[in-house]
mmCIF file with all atom_site columns, C-alpha atoms in Angstrom:
data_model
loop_
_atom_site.group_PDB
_atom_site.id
_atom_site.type_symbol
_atom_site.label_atom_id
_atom_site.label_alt_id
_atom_site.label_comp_id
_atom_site.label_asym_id
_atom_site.label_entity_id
_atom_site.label_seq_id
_atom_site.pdbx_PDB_ins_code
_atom_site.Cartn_x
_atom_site.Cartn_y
_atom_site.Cartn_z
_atom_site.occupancy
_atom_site.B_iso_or_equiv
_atom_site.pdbx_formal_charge
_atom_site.auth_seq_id
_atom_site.auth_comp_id
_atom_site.auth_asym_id
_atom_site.auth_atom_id
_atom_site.pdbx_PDB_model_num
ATOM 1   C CA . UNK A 1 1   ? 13.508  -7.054  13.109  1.00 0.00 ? 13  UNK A CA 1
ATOM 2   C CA . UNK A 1 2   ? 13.638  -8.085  9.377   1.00 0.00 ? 14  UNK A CA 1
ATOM 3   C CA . UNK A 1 3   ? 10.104  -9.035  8.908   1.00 0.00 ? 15  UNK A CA 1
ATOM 4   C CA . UNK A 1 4   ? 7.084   -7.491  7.443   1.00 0.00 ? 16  UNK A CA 1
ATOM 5   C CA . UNK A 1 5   ? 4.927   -8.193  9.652   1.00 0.00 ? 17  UNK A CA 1
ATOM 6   C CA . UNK A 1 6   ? 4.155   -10.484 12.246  1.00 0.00 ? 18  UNK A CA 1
ATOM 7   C CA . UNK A 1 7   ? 5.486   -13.704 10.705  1.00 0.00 ? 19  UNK A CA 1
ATOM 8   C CA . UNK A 1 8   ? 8.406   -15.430 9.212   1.00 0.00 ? 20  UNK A CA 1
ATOM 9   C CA . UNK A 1 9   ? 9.265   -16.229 5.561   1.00 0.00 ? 21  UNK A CA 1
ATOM 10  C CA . UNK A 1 10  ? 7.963   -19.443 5.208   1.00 0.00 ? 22  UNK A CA 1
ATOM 11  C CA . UNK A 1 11  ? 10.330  -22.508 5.159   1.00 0.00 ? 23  UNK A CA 1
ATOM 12  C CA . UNK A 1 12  ? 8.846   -23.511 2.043   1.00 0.00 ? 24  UNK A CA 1
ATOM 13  C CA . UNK A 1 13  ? 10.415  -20.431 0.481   1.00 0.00 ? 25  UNK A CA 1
ATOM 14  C CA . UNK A 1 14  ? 13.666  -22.249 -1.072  1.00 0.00 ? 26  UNK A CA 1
ATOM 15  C CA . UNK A 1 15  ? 16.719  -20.148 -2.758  1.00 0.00 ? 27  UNK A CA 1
ATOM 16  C CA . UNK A 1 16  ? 17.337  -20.631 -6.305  1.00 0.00 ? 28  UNK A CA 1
ATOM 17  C CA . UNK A 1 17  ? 13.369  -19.854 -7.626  1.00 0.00 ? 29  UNK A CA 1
ATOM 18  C CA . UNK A 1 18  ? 14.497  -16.859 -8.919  1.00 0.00 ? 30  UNK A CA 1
ATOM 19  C CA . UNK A 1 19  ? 13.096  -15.287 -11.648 1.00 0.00 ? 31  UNK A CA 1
ATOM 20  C CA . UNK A 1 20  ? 13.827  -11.893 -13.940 1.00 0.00 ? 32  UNK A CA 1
ATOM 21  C CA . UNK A 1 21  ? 10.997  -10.123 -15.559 1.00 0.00 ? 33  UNK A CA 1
ATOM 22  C CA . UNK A 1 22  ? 12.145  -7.518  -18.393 1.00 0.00 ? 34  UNK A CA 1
ATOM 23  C CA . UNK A 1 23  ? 10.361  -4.461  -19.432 1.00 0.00 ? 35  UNK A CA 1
ATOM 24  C CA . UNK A 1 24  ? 9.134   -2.736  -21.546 1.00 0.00 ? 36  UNK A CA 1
ATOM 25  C CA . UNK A 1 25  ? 5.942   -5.107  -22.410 1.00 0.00 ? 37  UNK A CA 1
ATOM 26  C CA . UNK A 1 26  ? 4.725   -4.966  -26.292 1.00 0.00 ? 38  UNK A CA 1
ATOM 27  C CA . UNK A 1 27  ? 1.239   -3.127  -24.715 1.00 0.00 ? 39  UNK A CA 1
ATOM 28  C CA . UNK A 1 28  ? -0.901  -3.133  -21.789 1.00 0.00 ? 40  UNK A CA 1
ATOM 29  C CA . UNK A 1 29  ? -2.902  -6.352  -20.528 1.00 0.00 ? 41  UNK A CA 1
ATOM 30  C CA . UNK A 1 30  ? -6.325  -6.338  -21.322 1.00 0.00 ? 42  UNK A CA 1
ATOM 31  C CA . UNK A 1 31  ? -8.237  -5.856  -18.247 1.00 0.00 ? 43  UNK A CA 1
ATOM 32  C CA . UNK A 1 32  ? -10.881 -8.802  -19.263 1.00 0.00 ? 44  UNK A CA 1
ATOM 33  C CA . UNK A 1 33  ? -8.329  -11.415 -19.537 1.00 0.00 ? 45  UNK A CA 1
ATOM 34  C CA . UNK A 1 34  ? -6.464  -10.403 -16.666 1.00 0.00 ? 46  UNK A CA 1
ATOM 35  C CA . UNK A 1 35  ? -9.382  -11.175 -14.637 1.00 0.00 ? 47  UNK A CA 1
ATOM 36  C CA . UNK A 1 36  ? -9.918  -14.330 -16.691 1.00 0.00 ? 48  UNK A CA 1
ATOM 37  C CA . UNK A 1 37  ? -12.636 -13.570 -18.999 1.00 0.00 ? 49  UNK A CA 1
ATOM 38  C CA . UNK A 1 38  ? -12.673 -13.560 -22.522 1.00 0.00 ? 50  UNK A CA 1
ATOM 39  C CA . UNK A 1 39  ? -11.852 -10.334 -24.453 1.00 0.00 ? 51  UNK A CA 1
ATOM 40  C CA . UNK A 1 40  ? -15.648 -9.019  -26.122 1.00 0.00 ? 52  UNK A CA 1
ATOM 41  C CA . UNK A 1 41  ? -13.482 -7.109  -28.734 1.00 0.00 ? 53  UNK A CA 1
ATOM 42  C CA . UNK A 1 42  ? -12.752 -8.194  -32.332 1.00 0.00 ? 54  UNK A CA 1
ATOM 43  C CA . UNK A 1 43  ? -9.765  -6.278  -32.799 1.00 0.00 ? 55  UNK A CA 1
ATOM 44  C CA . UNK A 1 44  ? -8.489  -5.788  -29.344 1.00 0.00 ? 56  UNK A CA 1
ATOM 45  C CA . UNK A 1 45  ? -5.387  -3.064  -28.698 1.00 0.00 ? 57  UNK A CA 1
ATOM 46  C CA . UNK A 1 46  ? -4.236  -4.304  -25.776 1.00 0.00 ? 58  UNK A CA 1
ATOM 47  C CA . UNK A 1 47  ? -2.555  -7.806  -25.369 1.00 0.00 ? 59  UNK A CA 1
ATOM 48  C CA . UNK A 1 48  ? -4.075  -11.012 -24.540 1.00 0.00 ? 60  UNK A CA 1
ATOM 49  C CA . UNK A 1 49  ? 0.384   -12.598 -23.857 1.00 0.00 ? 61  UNK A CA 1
ATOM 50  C CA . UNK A 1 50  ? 1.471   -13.110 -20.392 1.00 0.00 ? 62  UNK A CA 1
ATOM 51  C CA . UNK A 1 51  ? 3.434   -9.856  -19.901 1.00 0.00 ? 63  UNK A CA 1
ATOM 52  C CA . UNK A 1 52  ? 5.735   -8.995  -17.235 1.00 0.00 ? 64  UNK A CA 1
ATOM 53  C CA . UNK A 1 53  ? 3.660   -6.530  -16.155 1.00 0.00 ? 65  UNK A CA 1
ATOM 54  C CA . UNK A 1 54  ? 1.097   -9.725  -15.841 1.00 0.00 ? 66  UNK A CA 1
ATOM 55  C CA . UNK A 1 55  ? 3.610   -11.368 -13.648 1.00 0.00 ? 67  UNK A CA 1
ATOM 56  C CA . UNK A 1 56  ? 4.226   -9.004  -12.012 1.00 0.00 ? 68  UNK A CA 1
ATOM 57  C CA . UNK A 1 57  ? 0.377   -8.369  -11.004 1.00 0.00 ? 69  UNK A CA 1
ATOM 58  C CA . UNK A 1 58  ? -0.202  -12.387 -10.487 1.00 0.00 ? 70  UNK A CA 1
ATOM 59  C CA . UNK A 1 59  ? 2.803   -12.316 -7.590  1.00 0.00 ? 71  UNK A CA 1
ATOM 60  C CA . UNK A 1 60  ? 0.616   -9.710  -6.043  1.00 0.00 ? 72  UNK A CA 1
ATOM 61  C CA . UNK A 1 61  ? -2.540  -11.118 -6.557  1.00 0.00 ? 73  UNK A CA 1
ATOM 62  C CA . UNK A 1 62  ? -0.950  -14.236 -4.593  1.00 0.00 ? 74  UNK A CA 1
ATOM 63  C CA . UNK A 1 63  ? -0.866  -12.289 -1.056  1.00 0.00 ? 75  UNK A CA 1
ATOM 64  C CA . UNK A 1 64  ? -2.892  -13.859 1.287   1.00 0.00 ? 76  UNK A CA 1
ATOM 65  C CA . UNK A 1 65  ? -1.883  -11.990 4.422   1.00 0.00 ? 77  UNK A CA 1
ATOM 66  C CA . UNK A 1 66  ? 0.476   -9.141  3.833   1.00 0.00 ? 78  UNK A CA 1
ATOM 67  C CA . UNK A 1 67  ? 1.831   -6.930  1.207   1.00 0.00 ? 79  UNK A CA 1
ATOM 68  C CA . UNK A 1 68  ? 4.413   -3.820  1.700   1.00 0.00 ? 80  UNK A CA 1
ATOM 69  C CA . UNK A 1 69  ? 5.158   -1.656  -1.417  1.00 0.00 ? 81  UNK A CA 1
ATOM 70  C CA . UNK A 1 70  ? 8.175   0.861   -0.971  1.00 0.00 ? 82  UNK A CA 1
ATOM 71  C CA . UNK A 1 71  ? 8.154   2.412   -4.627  1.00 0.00 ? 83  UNK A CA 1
ATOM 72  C CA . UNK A 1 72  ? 9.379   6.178   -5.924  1.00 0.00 ? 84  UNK A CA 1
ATOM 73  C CA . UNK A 1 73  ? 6.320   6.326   -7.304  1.00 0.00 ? 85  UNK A CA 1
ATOM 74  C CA . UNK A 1 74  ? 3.535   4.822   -8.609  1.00 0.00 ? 86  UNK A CA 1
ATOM 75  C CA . UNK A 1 75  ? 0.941   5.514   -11.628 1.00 0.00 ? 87  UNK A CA 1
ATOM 76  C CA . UNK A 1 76  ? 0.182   2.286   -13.063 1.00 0.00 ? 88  UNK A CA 1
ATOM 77  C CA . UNK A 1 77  ? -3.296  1.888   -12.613 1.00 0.00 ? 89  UNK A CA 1
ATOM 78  C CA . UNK A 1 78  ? -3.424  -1.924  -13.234 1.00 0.00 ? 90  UNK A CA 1
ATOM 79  C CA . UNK A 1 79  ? -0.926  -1.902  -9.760  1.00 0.00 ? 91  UNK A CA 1
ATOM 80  C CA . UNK A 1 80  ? -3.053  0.409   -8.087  1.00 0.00 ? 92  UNK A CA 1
ATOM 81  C CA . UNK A 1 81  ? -5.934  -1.828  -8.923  1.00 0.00 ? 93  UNK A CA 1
ATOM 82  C CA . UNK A 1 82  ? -4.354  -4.479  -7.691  1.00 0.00 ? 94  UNK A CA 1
ATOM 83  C CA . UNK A 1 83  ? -2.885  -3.080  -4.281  1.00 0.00 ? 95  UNK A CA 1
ATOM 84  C CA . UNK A 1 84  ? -6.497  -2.397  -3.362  1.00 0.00 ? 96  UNK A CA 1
ATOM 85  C CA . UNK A 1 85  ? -8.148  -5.611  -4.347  1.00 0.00 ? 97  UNK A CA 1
ATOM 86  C CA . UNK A 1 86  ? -5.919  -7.278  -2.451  1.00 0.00 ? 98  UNK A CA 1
ATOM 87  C CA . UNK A 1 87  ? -7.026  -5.133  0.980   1.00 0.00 ? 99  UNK A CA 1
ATOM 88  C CA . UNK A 1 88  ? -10.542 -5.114  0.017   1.00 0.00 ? 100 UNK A CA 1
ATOM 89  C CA . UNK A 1 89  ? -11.318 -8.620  -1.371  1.00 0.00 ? 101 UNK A CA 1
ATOM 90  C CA . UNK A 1 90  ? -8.887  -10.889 0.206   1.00 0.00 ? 102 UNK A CA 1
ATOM 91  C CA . UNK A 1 91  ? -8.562  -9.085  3.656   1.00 0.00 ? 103 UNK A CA 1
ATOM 92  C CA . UNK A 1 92  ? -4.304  -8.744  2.878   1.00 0.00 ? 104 UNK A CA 1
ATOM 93  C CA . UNK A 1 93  ? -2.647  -6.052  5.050   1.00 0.00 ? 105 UNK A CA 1
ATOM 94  C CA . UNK A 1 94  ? -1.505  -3.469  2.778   1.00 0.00 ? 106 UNK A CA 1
ATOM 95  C CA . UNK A 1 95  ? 1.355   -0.874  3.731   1.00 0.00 ? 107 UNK A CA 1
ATOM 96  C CA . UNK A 1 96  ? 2.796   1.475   1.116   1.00 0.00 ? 108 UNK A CA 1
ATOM 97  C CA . UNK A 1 97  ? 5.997   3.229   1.101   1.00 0.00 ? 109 UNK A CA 1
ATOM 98  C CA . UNK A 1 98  ? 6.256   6.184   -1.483  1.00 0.00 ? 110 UNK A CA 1
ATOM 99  C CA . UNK A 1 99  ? 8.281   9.041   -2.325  1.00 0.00 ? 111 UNK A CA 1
ATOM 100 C CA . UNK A 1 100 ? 6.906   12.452  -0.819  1.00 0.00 ? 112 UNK A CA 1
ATOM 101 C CA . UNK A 1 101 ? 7.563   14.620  -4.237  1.00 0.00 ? 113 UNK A CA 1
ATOM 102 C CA . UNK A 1 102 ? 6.023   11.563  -6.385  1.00 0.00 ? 114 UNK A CA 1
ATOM 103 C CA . UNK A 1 103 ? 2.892   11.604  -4.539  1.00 0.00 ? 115 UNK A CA 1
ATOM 104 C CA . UNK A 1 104 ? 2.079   14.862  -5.884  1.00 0.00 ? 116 UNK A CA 1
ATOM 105 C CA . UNK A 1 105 ? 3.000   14.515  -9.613  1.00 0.00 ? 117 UNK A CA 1
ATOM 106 C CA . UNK A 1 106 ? -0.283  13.749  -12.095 1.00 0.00 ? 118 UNK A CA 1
ATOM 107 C CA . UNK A 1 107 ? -1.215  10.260  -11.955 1.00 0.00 ? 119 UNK A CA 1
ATOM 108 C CA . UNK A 1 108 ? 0.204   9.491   -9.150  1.00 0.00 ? 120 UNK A CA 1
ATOM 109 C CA . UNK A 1 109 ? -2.439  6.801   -7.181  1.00 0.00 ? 121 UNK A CA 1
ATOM 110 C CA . UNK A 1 110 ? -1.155  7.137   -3.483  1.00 0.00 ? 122 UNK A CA 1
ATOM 111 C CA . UNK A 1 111 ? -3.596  9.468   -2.311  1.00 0.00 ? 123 UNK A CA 1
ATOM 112 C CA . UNK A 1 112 ? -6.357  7.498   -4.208  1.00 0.00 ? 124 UNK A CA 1
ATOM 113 C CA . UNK A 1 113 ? -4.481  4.199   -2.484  1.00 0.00 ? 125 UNK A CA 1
ATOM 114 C CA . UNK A 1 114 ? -5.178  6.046   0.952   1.00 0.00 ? 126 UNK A CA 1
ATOM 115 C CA . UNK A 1 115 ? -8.991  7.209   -0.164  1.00 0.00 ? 127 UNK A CA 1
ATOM 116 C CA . UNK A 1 116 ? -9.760  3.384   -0.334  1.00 0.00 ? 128 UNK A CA 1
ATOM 117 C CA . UNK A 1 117 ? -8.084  2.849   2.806   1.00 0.00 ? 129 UNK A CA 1
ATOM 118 C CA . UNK A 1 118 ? -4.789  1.588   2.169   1.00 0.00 ? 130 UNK A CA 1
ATOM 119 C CA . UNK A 1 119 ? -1.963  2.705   4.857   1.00 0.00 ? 131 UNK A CA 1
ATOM 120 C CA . UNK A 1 120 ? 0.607   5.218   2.921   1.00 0.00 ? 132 UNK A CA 1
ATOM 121 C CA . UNK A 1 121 ? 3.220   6.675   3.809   1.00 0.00 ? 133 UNK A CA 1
ATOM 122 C CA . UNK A 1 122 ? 5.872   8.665   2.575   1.00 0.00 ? 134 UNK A CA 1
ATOM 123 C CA . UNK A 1 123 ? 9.303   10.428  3.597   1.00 0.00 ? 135 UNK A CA 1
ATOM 124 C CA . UNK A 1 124 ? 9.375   14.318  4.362   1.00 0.00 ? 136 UNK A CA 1
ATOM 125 C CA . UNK A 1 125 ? 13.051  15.680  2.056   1.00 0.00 ? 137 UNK A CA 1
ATOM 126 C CA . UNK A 1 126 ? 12.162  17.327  -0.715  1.00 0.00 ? 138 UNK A CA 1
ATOM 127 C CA . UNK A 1 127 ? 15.881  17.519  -1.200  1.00 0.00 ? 139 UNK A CA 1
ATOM 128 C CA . UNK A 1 128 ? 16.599  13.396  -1.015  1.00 0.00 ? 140 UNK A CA 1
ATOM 129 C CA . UNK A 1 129 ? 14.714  11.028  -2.335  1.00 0.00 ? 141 UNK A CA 1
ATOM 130 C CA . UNK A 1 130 ? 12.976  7.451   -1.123  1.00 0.00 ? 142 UNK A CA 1
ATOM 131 C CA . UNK A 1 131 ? 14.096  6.040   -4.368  1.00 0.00 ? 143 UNK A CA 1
ATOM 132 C CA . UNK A 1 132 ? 13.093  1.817   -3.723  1.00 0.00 ? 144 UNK A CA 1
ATOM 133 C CA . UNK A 1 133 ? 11.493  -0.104  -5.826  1.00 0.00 ? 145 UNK A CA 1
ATOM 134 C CA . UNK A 1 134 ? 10.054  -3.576  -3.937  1.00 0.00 ? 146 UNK A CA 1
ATOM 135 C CA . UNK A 1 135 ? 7.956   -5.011  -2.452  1.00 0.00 ? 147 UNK A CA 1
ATOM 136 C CA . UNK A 1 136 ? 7.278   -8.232  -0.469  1.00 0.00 ? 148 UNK A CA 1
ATOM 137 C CA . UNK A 1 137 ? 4.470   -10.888 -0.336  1.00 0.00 ? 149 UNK A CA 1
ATOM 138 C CA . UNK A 1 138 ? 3.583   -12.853 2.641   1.00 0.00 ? 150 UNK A CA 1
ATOM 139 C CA . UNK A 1 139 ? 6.969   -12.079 3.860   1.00 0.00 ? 151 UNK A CA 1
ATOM 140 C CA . UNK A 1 140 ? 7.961   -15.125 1.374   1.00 0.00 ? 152 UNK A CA 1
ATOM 141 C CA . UNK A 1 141 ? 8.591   -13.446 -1.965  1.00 0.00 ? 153 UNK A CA 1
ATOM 142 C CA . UNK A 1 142 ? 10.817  -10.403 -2.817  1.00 0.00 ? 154 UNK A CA 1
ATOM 143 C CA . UNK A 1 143 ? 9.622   -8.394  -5.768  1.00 0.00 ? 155 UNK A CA 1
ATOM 144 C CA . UNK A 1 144 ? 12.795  -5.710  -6.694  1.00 0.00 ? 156 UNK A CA 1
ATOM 145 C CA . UNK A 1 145 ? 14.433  -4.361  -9.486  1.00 0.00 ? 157 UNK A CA 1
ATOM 146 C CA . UNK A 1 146 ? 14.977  -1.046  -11.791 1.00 0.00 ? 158 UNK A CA 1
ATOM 147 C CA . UNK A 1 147 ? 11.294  -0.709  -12.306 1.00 0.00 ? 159 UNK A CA 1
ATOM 148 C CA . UNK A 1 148 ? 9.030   2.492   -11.445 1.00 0.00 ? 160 UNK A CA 1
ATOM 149 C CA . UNK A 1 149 ? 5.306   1.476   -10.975 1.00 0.00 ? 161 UNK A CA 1
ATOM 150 C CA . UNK A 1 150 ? 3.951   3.270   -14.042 1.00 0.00 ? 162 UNK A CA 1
ATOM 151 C CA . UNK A 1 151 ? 2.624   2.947   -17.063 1.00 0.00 ? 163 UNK A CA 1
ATOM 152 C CA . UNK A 1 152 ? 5.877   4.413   -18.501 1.00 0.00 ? 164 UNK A CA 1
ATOM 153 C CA . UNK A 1 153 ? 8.028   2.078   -17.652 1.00 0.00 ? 165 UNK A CA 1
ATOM 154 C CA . UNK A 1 154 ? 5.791   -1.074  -18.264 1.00 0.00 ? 166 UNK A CA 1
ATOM 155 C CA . UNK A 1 155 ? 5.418   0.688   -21.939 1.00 0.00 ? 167 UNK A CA 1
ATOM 156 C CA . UNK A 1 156 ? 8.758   2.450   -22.706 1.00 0.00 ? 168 UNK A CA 1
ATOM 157 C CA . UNK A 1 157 ? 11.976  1.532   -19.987 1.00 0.00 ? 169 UNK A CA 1
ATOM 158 C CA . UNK A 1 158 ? 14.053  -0.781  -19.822 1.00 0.00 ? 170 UNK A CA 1
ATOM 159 C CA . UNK A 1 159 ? 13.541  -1.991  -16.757 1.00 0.00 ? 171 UNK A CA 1
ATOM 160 C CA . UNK A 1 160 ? 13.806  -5.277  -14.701 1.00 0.00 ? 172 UNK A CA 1
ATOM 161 C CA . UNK A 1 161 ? 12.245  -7.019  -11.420 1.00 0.00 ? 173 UNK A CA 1
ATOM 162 C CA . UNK A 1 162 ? 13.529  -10.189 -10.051 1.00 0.00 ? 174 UNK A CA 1
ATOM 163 C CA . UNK A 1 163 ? 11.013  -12.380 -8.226  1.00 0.00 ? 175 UNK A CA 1
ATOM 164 C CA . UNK A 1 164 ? 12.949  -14.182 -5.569  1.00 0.00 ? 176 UNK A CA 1
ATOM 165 C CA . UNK A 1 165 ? 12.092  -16.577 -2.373  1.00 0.00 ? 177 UNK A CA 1
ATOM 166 C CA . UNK A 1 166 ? 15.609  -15.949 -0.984  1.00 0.00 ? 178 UNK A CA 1
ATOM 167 C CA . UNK A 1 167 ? 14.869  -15.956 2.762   1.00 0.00 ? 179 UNK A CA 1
ATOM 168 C CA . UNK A 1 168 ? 17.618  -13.710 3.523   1.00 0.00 ? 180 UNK A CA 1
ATOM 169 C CA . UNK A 1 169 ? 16.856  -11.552 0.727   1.00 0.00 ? 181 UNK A CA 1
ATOM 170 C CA . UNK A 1 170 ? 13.240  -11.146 2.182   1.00 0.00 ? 182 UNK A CA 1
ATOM 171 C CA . UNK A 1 171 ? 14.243  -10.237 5.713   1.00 0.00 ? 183 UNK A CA 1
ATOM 172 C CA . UNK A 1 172 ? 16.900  -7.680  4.277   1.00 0.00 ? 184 UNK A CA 1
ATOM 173 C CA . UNK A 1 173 ? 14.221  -5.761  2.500   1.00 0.00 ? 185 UNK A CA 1
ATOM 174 C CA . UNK A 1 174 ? 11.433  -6.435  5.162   1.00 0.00 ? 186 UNK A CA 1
ATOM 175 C CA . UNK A 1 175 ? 14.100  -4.724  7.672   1.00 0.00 ? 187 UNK A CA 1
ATOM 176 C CA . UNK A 1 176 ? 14.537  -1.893  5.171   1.00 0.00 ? 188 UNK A CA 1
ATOM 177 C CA . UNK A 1 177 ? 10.938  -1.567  5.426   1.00 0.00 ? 189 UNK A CA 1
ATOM 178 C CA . UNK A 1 178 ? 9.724   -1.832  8.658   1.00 0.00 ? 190 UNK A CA 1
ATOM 179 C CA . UNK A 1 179 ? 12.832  0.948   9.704   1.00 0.00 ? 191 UNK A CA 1
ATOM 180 C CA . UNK A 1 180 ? 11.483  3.102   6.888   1.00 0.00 ? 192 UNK A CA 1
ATOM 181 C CA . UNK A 1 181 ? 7.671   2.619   8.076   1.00 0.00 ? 193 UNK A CA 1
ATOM 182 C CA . UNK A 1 182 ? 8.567   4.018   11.747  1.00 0.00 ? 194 UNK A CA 1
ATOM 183 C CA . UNK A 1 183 ? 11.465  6.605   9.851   1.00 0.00 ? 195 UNK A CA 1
ATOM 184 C CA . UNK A 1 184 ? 8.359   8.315   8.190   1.00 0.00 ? 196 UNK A CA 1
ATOM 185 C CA . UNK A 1 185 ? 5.743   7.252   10.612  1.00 0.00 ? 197 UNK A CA 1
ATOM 186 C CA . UNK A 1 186 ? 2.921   9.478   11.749  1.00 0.00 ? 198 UNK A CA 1
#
C-alpha cells in the first residue's frame, strides 16, 4: 500500500531536505507567540526562541489534507492542541496511532483527542508494546525519531526527530501505518 491515505508523496518532495531537531528545549513556547501574537507579559517564563518543539508543531501546522500520528504516548498539550486544530480548523484528516497502556497513564490526551473527534486507535497487548514515534504530513514529510510526545521529553530527554521528504522513507512508514490502522482496527 505504502500511503497514508489516498494520495502519493508529492514529486516535489526531493531527498536530501533533511533536517534533525534535538531535545530537550531550554522551556516551553509561549502559547501567544506561537500563534503569532505578541507576549502581554513583562517577564515572561516561557520562551519567545524557535524551539524544536516549535518545529516540530510548525511541520504539523503545515498539513493541509492528512496527518497520521503513531506515538507510545502522548501528553504534550501544545501537540494535542495542535492535532486538533488541524481537524477542526483546516478540515486535515487526522488518524492517531497510540499505545494501549499509555492511553491510560495521567496526562495522557488520546481520549481527549477522540472527545474532539479525532480517529484513535490503539493496540490490545498489555504485554508488548506499540512503541513508534512518527508521524507523516500530506504523505510528503516524515516526522521520526527518539522522541515521546510529552512535555517530559520536550523539557528533560535527550531526544531527536528528523524531518525528512525522502519519498521512500514516507511510503515505508505510511505502510507501517496503514497495516497498523487495520492490525488494531475496530
Amino acid at each position: 500500500m505504502g500511503i497514508c491515505f489516498s494520495r502519493r508523496p508529492s514529486a516535489a518532495s526531493a531527498p536530501g531536505q533533511e533536517e534533525v531537531l534535538f531535545f530537550p528545549d531550554p522551556a516551553m513556547p509561549c502559547y501567544r507567540a506561537l500563534y503569532g501574537k505578541p507576549c502581554r507579559r513583562a517577564n515572561c517564563k516561557y520562551t519567545h526562541e524557535l524551539t524544536s518543539l516549535v518545529r516540530l508543531l510548525l511541520e504539523i501546522r503545515k498539513a493541509r489534507r492528512t496527518l497520521v500520528v503513531c506515538v507510545f504516548t502522548i501528553t504534550c498539550t501544545e501537540i494535542a492542541d495542535e492535532i486538533v486544530a488541524a481537524a477542526k480548523e483546516r478540515g486535515v484528516k487526522v488518524r492517531v496511532i497510540t499505545d494501549d497502556v499509555k492511553m491510560d497513564d495521567q496526562g495522557s490526551k488520546a481520549f481527549d483527542l477522540k472527545a474532539k473527534g479525532i480517529r484513535v486507535r490503539h493496540d490490545h497487548n498489555s504485554l508488548s508494546h506499540m512503541h513508534h514515534k512518527f508521524a507523516v504530513v500530506d504523505n510528503k514529510t516524515l516526522l521520526n525519531g527518539s522522541f515521546n510526545w510529552t512535555r517530559g521529553a520536550v523539557l528533560n530527554n535527550r531526544e531527536n526527530v528528523v524531518i525528512s521528504h525522502n519519498p521512500a522513507l514516507v511510503r515505508a512508514f505510511c505502510g507501517e501505518f496503514n497495516k497498523l490502522w487495520a492490525l488494531y482496527g475496530g
